C-alpha cells in the first residue's frame, strides 16, 4: 500500500537520490543514514525482491518450480508501507525483516530478480513511493532503470574483501578470522556474478569507492551532493 498523493501537481517534483552498487557495498545502511540526514525517507528496493522471494518460498519451497507467473502472484501479498524514516516491505501486512535477510531468501532471490515482470513490479512500487515523498532509494538499477531522471545518482563500490569483512563484522559482531573473510569473499564474488547483468552504473552517476572511507565519510559526501541538487530550482526536498 502506498499513501495516496493528495496533490497530483506534486507528482515527480520530489527529490530522488539513487544509490546503486554491488552486494555488501553498504548501500542500504548508507542510504538509510543519508535519508535521515536529509529528513526524507529511505526505500530499499532489494527488500522488495526479497519479500517476493519470501512469499514464493512460503507457497512452494522448491524454487526450481517457480515460474514468473507464480512469483508475481506470490508478490501480490507484498506491500510497501511508509514509516517515519523508511518504507517497509510487508508480507500479508506483517513485518518479516528476519525472514528477508535469512539464507533461504538470500540464496534464491537472484532467481526472482532475473524475472522481467517482477522487475517491472518492483520499479512501479518504488516509483509510486517517490510520487508522494522525497526519497533515497538503493538498489542495482535505480539510476539507470527506475529513476533515470534522478537528480543525484551515486554508484558505491568497494574491494570485495573489504565488503566481505564489513558484512561479517555486522553479522558476527566481532572481528572475523582470515578463513571466514576468505570464504565470505568467495561467496560475495559469486553473488556479484549472479547480479551482474542488472547492476549498472549510470553514465551520470558519481562513483564512490568506499574501500578506504568510513561510513560517516561516505554519508557526508552524499549528503553534501544531495544538498547541492536539493537547492536547484524545481526540486522539492521535503
Ligand atoms: O541488495 P540486496 O542484497 O538486498 O538485493 C537482493 C537481490 O535483489 C539481489 O539479488 C540483487 C537484486 N536487486 C536487483 O536486482 N535490483 C535492485 N534494484 C535491487 C536488488
PDB file of C-alpha atoms and ligand atoms in Angstrom:
ATOM      1  CA  UNK A   1       0.000   0.000   0.000  1.00  0.00           C
ATOM      2  CA  UNK A   2       1.243   3.461  -0.821  1.00  0.00           C
ATOM      3  CA  UNK A   3      -0.242   6.581   0.689  1.00  0.00           C
ATOM      4  CA  UNK A   4      -2.240   8.474  -1.913  1.00  0.00           C
ATOM      5  CA  UNK A   5      -0.726  11.671  -3.244  1.00  0.00           C
ATOM      6  CA  UNK A   6      -3.054  14.463  -2.187  1.00  0.00           C
ATOM      7  CA  UNK A   7      -1.916  16.972  -4.778  1.00  0.00           C
ATOM      8  CA  UNK A   8      -1.339  15.472  -8.188  1.00  0.00           C
ATOM      9  CA  UNK A   9       0.663  18.574  -9.102  1.00  0.00           C
ATOM     10  CA  UNK A  10       3.336  17.380  -6.663  1.00  0.00           C
ATOM     11  CA  UNK A  11       3.981  14.268  -8.705  1.00  0.00           C
ATOM     12  CA  UNK A  12       7.530  13.957  -9.923  1.00  0.00           C
ATOM     13  CA  UNK A  13       8.707  17.048  -8.065  1.00  0.00           C
ATOM     14  CA  UNK A  14      10.264  15.364  -5.049  1.00  0.00           C
ATOM     15  CA  UNK A  15      13.961  14.838  -4.629  1.00  0.00           C
ATOM     16  CA  UNK A  16      15.175  11.374  -5.586  1.00  0.00           C
ATOM     17  CA  UNK A  17      18.650  10.219  -4.638  1.00  0.00           C
ATOM     18  CA  UNK A  18      19.561   6.917  -6.328  1.00  0.00           C
ATOM     19  CA  UNK A  19      22.262   4.769  -4.712  1.00  0.00           C
ATOM     20  CA  UNK A  20      23.363   1.685  -6.637  1.00  0.00           C
ATOM     21  CA  UNK A  21      26.194  -0.776  -6.271  1.00  0.00           C
ATOM     22  CA  UNK A  22      27.103  -4.432  -5.768  1.00  0.00           C
ATOM     23  CA  UNK A  23      26.194  -6.632  -2.779  1.00  0.00           C
ATOM     24  CA  UNK A  24      27.511  -5.540   0.600  1.00  0.00           C
ATOM     25  CA  UNK A  25      28.789  -2.216  -0.713  1.00  0.00           C
ATOM     26  CA  UNK A  26      26.953  -0.596   2.190  1.00  0.00           C
ATOM     27  CA  UNK A  27      24.143   0.771   0.021  1.00  0.00           C
ATOM     28  CA  UNK A  28      21.237   0.201   2.368  1.00  0.00           C
ATOM     29  CA  UNK A  29      22.851   1.411   5.584  1.00  0.00           C
ATOM     30  CA  UNK A  30      24.333   4.396   3.738  1.00  0.00           C
ATOM     31  CA  UNK A  31      21.012   5.195   2.056  1.00  0.00           C
ATOM     32  CA  UNK A  32      19.211   4.959   5.397  1.00  0.00           C
ATOM     33  CA  UNK A  33      21.695   7.312   7.053  1.00  0.00           C
ATOM     34  CA  UNK A  34      21.667   9.777   4.132  1.00  0.00           C
ATOM     35  CA  UNK A  35      17.860   9.810   4.195  1.00  0.00           C
ATOM     36  CA  UNK A  36      17.862  10.524   7.909  1.00  0.00           C
ATOM     37  CA  UNK A  37      20.385  13.393   7.489  1.00  0.00           C
ATOM     38  CA  UNK A  38      18.199  14.881   4.754  1.00  0.00           C
ATOM     39  CA  UNK A  39      14.979  14.288   6.693  1.00  0.00           C
ATOM     40  CA  UNK A  40      13.481  12.167   3.890  1.00  0.00           C
ATOM     41  CA  UNK A  41      12.505   8.506   3.580  1.00  0.00           C
ATOM     42  CA  UNK A  42      14.616   5.562   2.523  1.00  0.00           C
ATOM     43  CA  UNK A  43      13.443   2.864   0.106  1.00  0.00           C
ATOM     44  CA  UNK A  44      15.384  -0.424  -0.080  1.00  0.00           C
ATOM     45  CA  UNK A  45      14.395  -1.860  -3.458  1.00  0.00           C
ATOM     46  CA  UNK A  46      16.245  -5.115  -2.728  1.00  0.00           C
ATOM     47  CA  UNK A  47      13.842  -5.707   0.170  1.00  0.00           C
ATOM     48  CA  UNK A  48      11.002  -5.972  -2.376  1.00  0.00           C
ATOM     49  CA  UNK A  49      12.821  -8.673  -4.356  1.00  0.00           C
ATOM     50  CA  UNK A  50      13.485 -10.393  -1.045  1.00  0.00           C
ATOM     51  CA  UNK A  51       9.845 -10.088   0.060  1.00  0.00           C
ATOM     52  CA  UNK A  52       8.601 -11.559  -3.243  1.00  0.00           C
ATOM     53  CA  UNK A  53      11.077 -14.415  -2.727  1.00  0.00           C
ATOM     54  CA  UNK A  54       9.921 -14.965   0.868  1.00  0.00           C
ATOM     55  CA  UNK A  55       6.312 -15.072  -0.281  1.00  0.00           C
ATOM     56  CA  UNK A  56       7.135 -17.539  -3.061  1.00  0.00           C
ATOM     57  CA  UNK A  57       9.055 -19.709  -0.578  1.00  0.00           C
ATOM     58  CA  UNK A  58       6.093 -19.853   1.779  1.00  0.00           C
ATOM     59  CA  UNK A  59       3.955 -21.179  -1.074  1.00  0.00           C
ATOM     60  CA  UNK A  60       6.499 -23.525  -2.679  1.00  0.00           C
ATOM     61  CA  UNK A  61       9.839 -24.432  -1.090  1.00  0.00           C
ATOM     62  CA  UNK A  62      11.236 -25.926  -4.336  1.00  0.00           C
ATOM     63  CA  UNK A  63      12.451 -22.848  -6.196  1.00  0.00           C
ATOM     64  CA  UNK A  64      13.131 -24.863  -9.369  1.00  0.00           C
ATOM     65  CA  UNK A  65       9.340 -24.929  -9.790  1.00  0.00           C
ATOM     66  CA  UNK A  66       8.895 -21.165  -9.635  1.00  0.00           C
ATOM     67  CA  UNK A  67       7.574 -19.612 -12.810  1.00  0.00           C
ATOM     68  CA  UNK A  68       7.360 -15.869 -13.313  1.00  0.00           C
ATOM     69  CA  UNK A  69       3.542 -16.002 -13.057  1.00  0.00           C
ATOM     70  CA  UNK A  70       3.837 -17.926  -9.807  1.00  0.00           C
ATOM     71  CA  UNK A  71       6.287 -15.409  -8.298  1.00  0.00           C
ATOM     72  CA  UNK A  72       4.169 -12.471  -9.425  1.00  0.00           C
ATOM     73  CA  UNK A  73       1.124 -13.997  -7.821  1.00  0.00           C
ATOM     74  CA  UNK A  74       3.106 -14.508  -4.579  1.00  0.00           C
ATOM     75  CA  UNK A  75       4.333 -10.898  -4.839  1.00  0.00           C
ATOM     76  CA  UNK A  76       0.737  -9.692  -4.721  1.00  0.00           C
ATOM     77  CA  UNK A  77       0.890 -10.282  -0.934  1.00  0.00           C
ATOM     78  CA  UNK A  78       3.765  -7.784  -0.625  1.00  0.00           C
ATOM     79  CA  UNK A  79       3.143  -4.138   0.215  1.00  0.00           C
ATOM     80  CA  UNK A  80       5.468  -1.167   0.607  1.00  0.00           C
ATOM     81  CA  UNK A  81       4.354   0.906   3.560  1.00  0.00           C
ATOM     82  CA  UNK A  82       5.759   4.318   4.513  1.00  0.00           C
ATOM     83  CA  UNK A  83       7.139   4.520   8.058  1.00  0.00           C
ATOM     84  CA  UNK A  84       8.695   7.524   9.800  1.00  0.00           C
ATOM     85  CA  UNK A  85      12.123   7.227   8.199  1.00  0.00           C
ATOM     86  CA  UNK A  86      11.888   4.344   5.770  1.00  0.00           C
ATOM     87  CA  UNK A  87       9.446   2.392   3.644  1.00  0.00           C
ATOM     88  CA  UNK A  88       8.832  -1.113   4.967  1.00  0.00           C
ATOM     89  CA  UNK A  89       8.247  -4.175   2.779  1.00  0.00           C
ATOM     90  CA  UNK A  90       5.466  -6.166   4.413  1.00  0.00           C
ATOM     91  CA  UNK A  91       4.207  -9.643   3.623  1.00  0.00           C
ATOM     92  CA  UNK A  92       0.485 -10.196   4.207  1.00  0.00           C
ATOM     93  CA  UNK A  93       0.603  -6.996   6.247  1.00  0.00           C
ATOM     94  CA  UNK A  94       3.330  -8.237   8.626  1.00  0.00           C
ATOM     95  CA  UNK A  95       6.939  -7.172   9.089  1.00  0.00           C
ATOM     96  CA  UNK A  96       9.281 -10.039   8.145  1.00  0.00           C
ATOM     97  CA  UNK A  97      12.732  -8.467   8.443  1.00  0.00           C
ATOM     98  CA  UNK A  98      14.497 -11.613   9.776  1.00  0.00           C
ATOM     99  CA  UNK A  99      12.949 -13.779   7.040  1.00  0.00           C
ATOM    100  CA  UNK A 100      14.044 -11.285   4.353  1.00  0.00           C
ATOM    101  CA  UNK A 101      17.681 -11.408   5.488  1.00  0.00           C
ATOM    102  CA  UNK A 102      17.804 -15.188   6.116  1.00  0.00           C
ATOM    103  CA  UNK A 103      19.838 -17.593   3.996  1.00  0.00           C
ATOM    104  CA  UNK A 104      16.766 -19.268   2.404  1.00  0.00           C
ATOM    105  CA  UNK A 105      15.781 -15.967   0.806  1.00  0.00           C
ATOM    106  CA  UNK A 106      19.340 -14.716   0.171  1.00  0.00           C
ATOM    107  CA  UNK A 107      20.297 -17.856  -1.767  1.00  0.00           C
ATOM    108  CA  UNK A 108      17.213 -17.688  -4.031  1.00  0.00           C
ATOM    109  CA  UNK A 109      16.475 -14.002  -4.518  1.00  0.00           C
ATOM    110  CA  UNK A 110      18.694 -13.744  -7.623  1.00  0.00           C
ATOM    111  CA  UNK A 111      16.250 -16.069  -9.434  1.00  0.00           C
ATOM    112  CA  UNK A 112      13.391 -13.683  -8.738  1.00  0.00           C
ATOM    113  CA  UNK A 113      15.464 -10.588  -9.566  1.00  0.00           C
ATOM    114  CA  UNK A 114      16.043 -12.013 -13.080  1.00  0.00           C
ATOM    115  CA  UNK A 115      12.327 -12.037 -13.899  1.00  0.00           C
ATOM    116  CA  UNK A 116      11.440  -9.021 -16.096  1.00  0.00           C
ATOM    117  CA  UNK A 117       7.854  -8.680 -14.886  1.00  0.00           C
ATOM    118  CA  UNK A 118       8.975  -8.903 -11.264  1.00  0.00           C
ATOM    119  CA  UNK A 119      11.479  -6.124 -12.030  1.00  0.00           C
ATOM    120  CA  UNK A 120       8.663  -4.047 -13.518  1.00  0.00           C
ATOM    121  CA  UNK A 121       6.557  -4.670 -10.388  1.00  0.00           C
ATOM    122  CA  UNK A 122       9.383  -3.509  -8.084  1.00  0.00           C
ATOM    123  CA  UNK A 123      10.051  -0.438 -10.260  1.00  0.00           C
ATOM    124  CA  UNK A 124       6.383   0.549 -10.198  1.00  0.00           C
ATOM    125  CA  UNK A 125       6.130   0.233  -6.393  1.00  0.00           C
ATOM    126  CA  UNK A 126       9.289   2.279  -5.844  1.00  0.00           C
ATOM    127  CA  UNK A 127       8.211   4.931  -8.364  1.00  0.00           C
ATOM    128  CA  UNK A 128       4.835   5.217  -6.622  1.00  0.00           C
ATOM    129  CA  UNK A 129       6.600   5.731  -3.291  1.00  0.00           C
ATOM    130  CA  UNK A 130       8.537   8.650  -4.783  1.00  0.00           C
ATOM    131  CA  UNK A 131       5.355  10.288  -6.058  1.00  0.00           C
ATOM    132  CA  UNK A 132       4.395  11.170  -2.513  1.00  0.00           C
ATOM    133  CA  UNK A 133       7.735  11.636  -0.767  1.00  0.00           C
ATOM    134  CA  UNK A 134      11.325  12.756  -1.240  1.00  0.00           C
ATOM    135  CA  UNK A 135      13.321   9.535  -1.134  1.00  0.00           C
ATOM    136  CA  UNK A 136      16.745   7.974  -1.087  1.00  0.00           C
ATOM    137  CA  UNK A 137      16.453   4.672  -2.955  1.00  0.00           C
ATOM    138  CA  UNK A 138      19.086   1.960  -3.011  1.00  0.00           C
ATOM    139  CA  UNK A 139      19.423  -0.986  -5.380  1.00  0.00           C
ATOM    140  CA  UNK A 140      21.185  -2.071  -8.541  1.00  0.00           C
ATOM    141  CA  UNK A 141      19.359  -0.272 -11.347  1.00  0.00           C
ATOM    142  CA  UNK A 142      17.830   2.724  -9.607  1.00  0.00           C
ATOM    143  CA  UNK A 143      19.816   5.351 -11.522  1.00  0.00           C
ATOM    144  CA  UNK A 144      19.542   3.531 -14.851  1.00  0.00           C
ATOM    145  CA  UNK A 145      16.051   1.998 -14.997  1.00  0.00           C
ATOM    146  CA  UNK A 146      13.851   3.005 -12.055  1.00  0.00           C
ATOM    147  CA  UNK A 147      14.764   6.715 -11.885  1.00  0.00           C
ATOM    148  CA  UNK A 148      16.864   7.577 -14.942  1.00  0.00           C
ATOM    149  CA  UNK A 149      15.858  11.207 -14.260  1.00  0.00           C
ATOM    150  CA  UNK A 150      17.045  11.188 -10.598  1.00  0.00           C
ATOM    151  CA  UNK A 151      18.787  14.453  -9.720  1.00  0.00           C
ATOM    152  CA  UNK A 152      21.552  12.642  -7.867  1.00  0.00           C
ATOM    153  CA  UNK A 153      22.920   9.199  -8.686  1.00  0.00           C
ATOM    154  CA  UNK A 154      25.603   7.501  -6.666  1.00  0.00           C
ATOM    155  CA  UNK A 155      27.372   4.244  -7.529  1.00  0.00           C
ATOM    156  CA  UNK A 156      29.089   2.727  -4.498  1.00  0.00           C
ATOM    157  CA  UNK A 157      31.909   0.255  -4.937  1.00  0.00           C
ATOM    158  CA  UNK A 158      34.396  -1.325  -2.554  1.00  0.00           C
ATOM    159  CA  UNK A 159      37.009  -4.012  -2.752  1.00  0.00           C
ATOM    160  CA  UNK A 160      35.337  -7.475  -2.424  1.00  0.00           C
ATOM    161  CA  UNK A 161      37.492  -8.468   0.558  1.00  0.00           C
ATOM    162  CA  UNK A 162      36.622  -5.270   2.385  1.00  0.00           C
ATOM    163  CA  UNK A 163      32.917  -5.752   1.653  1.00  0.00           C
ATOM    164  CA  UNK A 164      33.134  -9.337   2.939  1.00  0.00           C
ATOM    165  CA  UNK A 165      34.853  -8.169   6.108  1.00  0.00           C
ATOM    166  CA  UNK A 166      32.259  -5.463   6.788  1.00  0.00           C
ATOM    167  CA  UNK A 167      29.420  -7.878   6.249  1.00  0.00           C
ATOM    168  CA  UNK A 168      30.957 -10.443   8.636  1.00  0.00           C
ATOM    169  CA  UNK A 169      31.560  -7.850  11.359  1.00  0.00           C
ATOM    170  CA  UNK A 170      27.920  -6.807  11.050  1.00  0.00           C
ATOM    171  CA  UNK A 171      26.687 -10.406  11.161  1.00  0.00           C
ATOM    172  CA  UNK A 172      29.056 -11.847  13.791  1.00  0.00           C
ATOM    173  CA  UNK A 173      29.501  -8.690  15.870  1.00  0.00           C
ATOM    174  CA  UNK A 174      33.238  -9.470  16.192  1.00  0.00           C
ATOM    175  CA  UNK A 175      36.388  -9.380  14.073  1.00  0.00           C
ATOM    176  CA  UNK A 176      36.269 -12.297  11.590  1.00  0.00           C
ATOM    177  CA  UNK A 177      39.150 -14.742  11.093  1.00  0.00           C
ATOM    178  CA  UNK A 178      41.164 -14.828   7.850  1.00  0.00           C
ATOM    179  CA  UNK A 179      39.417 -18.080   6.870  1.00  0.00           C
ATOM    180  CA  UNK A 180      35.992 -16.534   7.422  1.00  0.00           C
ATOM    181  CA  UNK A 181      36.926 -13.473   5.341  1.00  0.00           C
ATOM    182  CA  UNK A 182      38.249 -15.661   2.504  1.00  0.00           C
ATOM    183  CA  UNK A 183      35.068 -17.789   2.412  1.00  0.00           C
ATOM    184  CA  UNK A 184      32.787 -14.743   2.546  1.00  0.00           C
ATOM    185  CA  UNK A 185      34.784 -13.025  -0.228  1.00  0.00           C
ATOM    186  CA  UNK A 186      34.297 -16.056  -2.485  1.00  0.00           C
ATOM    187  CA  UNK A 187      30.546 -16.105  -1.715  1.00  0.00           C
ATOM    188  CA  UNK A 188      30.260 -12.374  -2.462  1.00  0.00           C
ATOM    189  CA  UNK A 189      32.092 -12.673  -5.768  1.00  0.00           C
ATOM    190  CA  UNK A 190      29.626 -15.428  -6.745  1.00  0.00           C
ATOM    191  CA  UNK A 191      26.685 -13.223  -5.782  1.00  0.00           C
ATOM    192  CA  UNK A 192      28.162 -10.312  -7.744  1.00  0.00           C
ATOM    193  CA  UNK A 193      28.324 -12.548 -10.834  1.00  0.00           C
ATOM    194  CA  UNK A 194      24.657 -13.574 -10.429  1.00  0.00           C
ATOM    195  CA  UNK A 195      23.523  -9.950 -10.150  1.00  0.00           C
ATOM    196  CA  UNK A 196      25.962  -8.543 -12.681  1.00  0.00           C
ATOM    197  CA  UNK A 197      23.525  -8.045 -15.550  1.00  0.00           C
ATOM    198  CA  UNK A 198      21.267  -5.717 -13.563  1.00  0.00           C
ATOM    199  CA  UNK A 199      23.968  -3.919 -11.553  1.00  0.00           C
ATOM    200  CA  UNK A 200      24.525  -0.874 -13.729  1.00  0.00           C
ATOM    201  CA  UNK A 201      26.356   2.373 -13.152  1.00  0.00           C
ATOM    202  CA  UNK A 202      24.522   5.246 -14.841  1.00  0.00           C
ATOM    203  CA  UNK A 203      26.734   7.397 -17.044  1.00  0.00           C
ATOM    204  CA  UNK A 204      25.891  10.424 -14.906  1.00  0.00           C
ATOM    205  CA  UNK A 205      26.388   8.643 -11.559  1.00  0.00           C
ATOM    206  CA  UNK A 206      29.031   9.772  -9.088  1.00  0.00           C
ATOM    207  CA  UNK A 207      31.308   6.806  -8.400  1.00  0.00           C
ATOM    208  CA  UNK A 208      32.383   6.500  -4.773  1.00  0.00           C
ATOM    209  CA  UNK A 209      34.908   3.831  -3.816  1.00  0.00           C
ATOM    210  CA  UNK A 210      34.312   3.222  -0.111  1.00  0.00           C
ATOM    211  CA  UNK A 211      37.186   0.779   0.442  1.00  0.00           C
ATOM    212  CA  UNK A 212      39.148   3.345   2.426  1.00  0.00           C
ATOM    213  CA  UNK A 213      36.259   5.503   3.643  1.00  0.00           C
ATOM    214  CA  UNK A 214      34.392   5.281   6.909  1.00  0.00           C
ATOM    215  CA  UNK A 215      30.649   5.053   6.605  1.00  0.00           C
ATOM    216  CA  UNK A 216      30.329   8.536   8.049  1.00  0.00           C
ATOM    217  CA  UNK A 217      32.668   9.918   5.355  1.00  0.00           C
ATOM    218  CA  UNK A 218      30.665   8.338   2.537  1.00  0.00           C
ATOM    219  CA  UNK A 219      27.399   9.551   4.045  1.00  0.00           C
ATOM    220  CA  UNK A 220      28.687  13.111   4.388  1.00  0.00           C
ATOM    221  CA  UNK A 221      29.865  13.135   0.744  1.00  0.00           C
ATOM    222  CA  UNK A 222      26.470  12.036  -0.500  1.00  0.00           C
ATOM    223  CA  UNK A 223      24.597  14.409   1.806  1.00  0.00           C
ATOM    224  CA  UNK A 224      26.693  17.343   0.558  1.00  0.00           C
ATOM    225  CA  UNK A 225      25.945  16.402  -3.069  1.00  0.00           C
ATOM    226  CA  UNK A 226      22.230  15.954  -2.275  1.00  0.00           C
ATOM    227  CA  UNK A 227      22.079  19.365  -0.600  1.00  0.00           C
ATOM    228  CA  UNK A 228      23.544  20.916  -3.758  1.00  0.00           C
ATOM    229  CA  UNK A 229      20.930  19.353  -6.021  1.00  0.00           C
ATOM    230  CA  UNK A 230      18.163  19.901  -3.449  1.00  0.00           C
ATOM    231  CA  UNK A 231      18.766  23.647  -3.737  1.00  0.00           C
ATOM    232  CA  UNK A 232      18.317  23.542  -7.508  1.00  0.00           C
ATOM    233  CA  UNK A 233      15.123  25.063  -8.881  1.00  0.00           C
ATOM    234  CA  UNK A 234      12.199  22.697  -9.357  1.00  0.00           C
ATOM    235  CA  UNK A 235      13.136  20.187  -6.687  1.00  0.00           C
ATOM    236  CA  UNK A 236      11.077  19.852  -3.525  1.00  0.00           C
ATOM    237  CA  UNK A 237      13.415  18.255  -0.992  1.00  0.00           C
ATOM    238  CA  UNK A 238      10.593  17.746   1.515  1.00  0.00           C
TER     239      UNK A 238
HETATM  240  O1  LIG B   1      20.624  -5.503  -2.120  1.00  0.00           O
HETATM  241  P1  LIG B   1      20.049  -6.881  -1.763  1.00  0.00           P
HETATM  242  O2  LIG B   1      21.094  -7.905  -1.416  1.00  0.00           O
HETATM  243  O3  LIG B   1      19.001  -6.795  -0.705  1.00  0.00           O
HETATM  244  O4  LIG B   1      19.327  -7.378  -3.099  1.00  0.00           O
HETATM  245  C1  LIG B   1      18.626  -8.582  -3.133  1.00  0.00           C
HETATM  246  C2  LIG B   1      18.590  -9.115  -4.560  1.00  0.00           C
HETATM  247  O5  LIG B   1      17.815  -8.279  -5.388  1.00  0.00           O
HETATM  248  C3  LIG B   1      19.934  -9.274  -5.241  1.00  0.00           C
HETATM  249  O6  LIG B   1      19.892 -10.492  -5.995  1.00  0.00           O
HETATM  250  C4  LIG B   1      20.029  -8.104  -6.188  1.00  0.00           C
HETATM  251  C5  LIG B   1      18.585  -7.855  -6.516  1.00  0.00           C
HETATM  252  N1  LIG B   1      18.270  -6.436  -6.763  1.00  0.00           N
HETATM  253  C6  LIG B   1      18.117  -6.057  -8.068  1.00  0.00           C
HETATM  254  O7  LIG B   1      18.280  -6.881  -8.982  1.00  0.00           O
HETATM  255  N2  LIG B   1      17.761  -4.771  -8.344  1.00  0.00           N
HETATM  256  C7  LIG B   1      17.589  -3.879  -7.352  1.00  0.00           C
HETATM  257  N3  LIG B   1      17.239  -2.626  -7.652  1.00  0.00           N
HETATM  258  C8  LIG B   1      17.767  -4.266  -6.013  1.00  0.00           C
HETATM  259  C9  LIG B   1      18.124  -5.567  -5.746  1.00  0.00           C
END
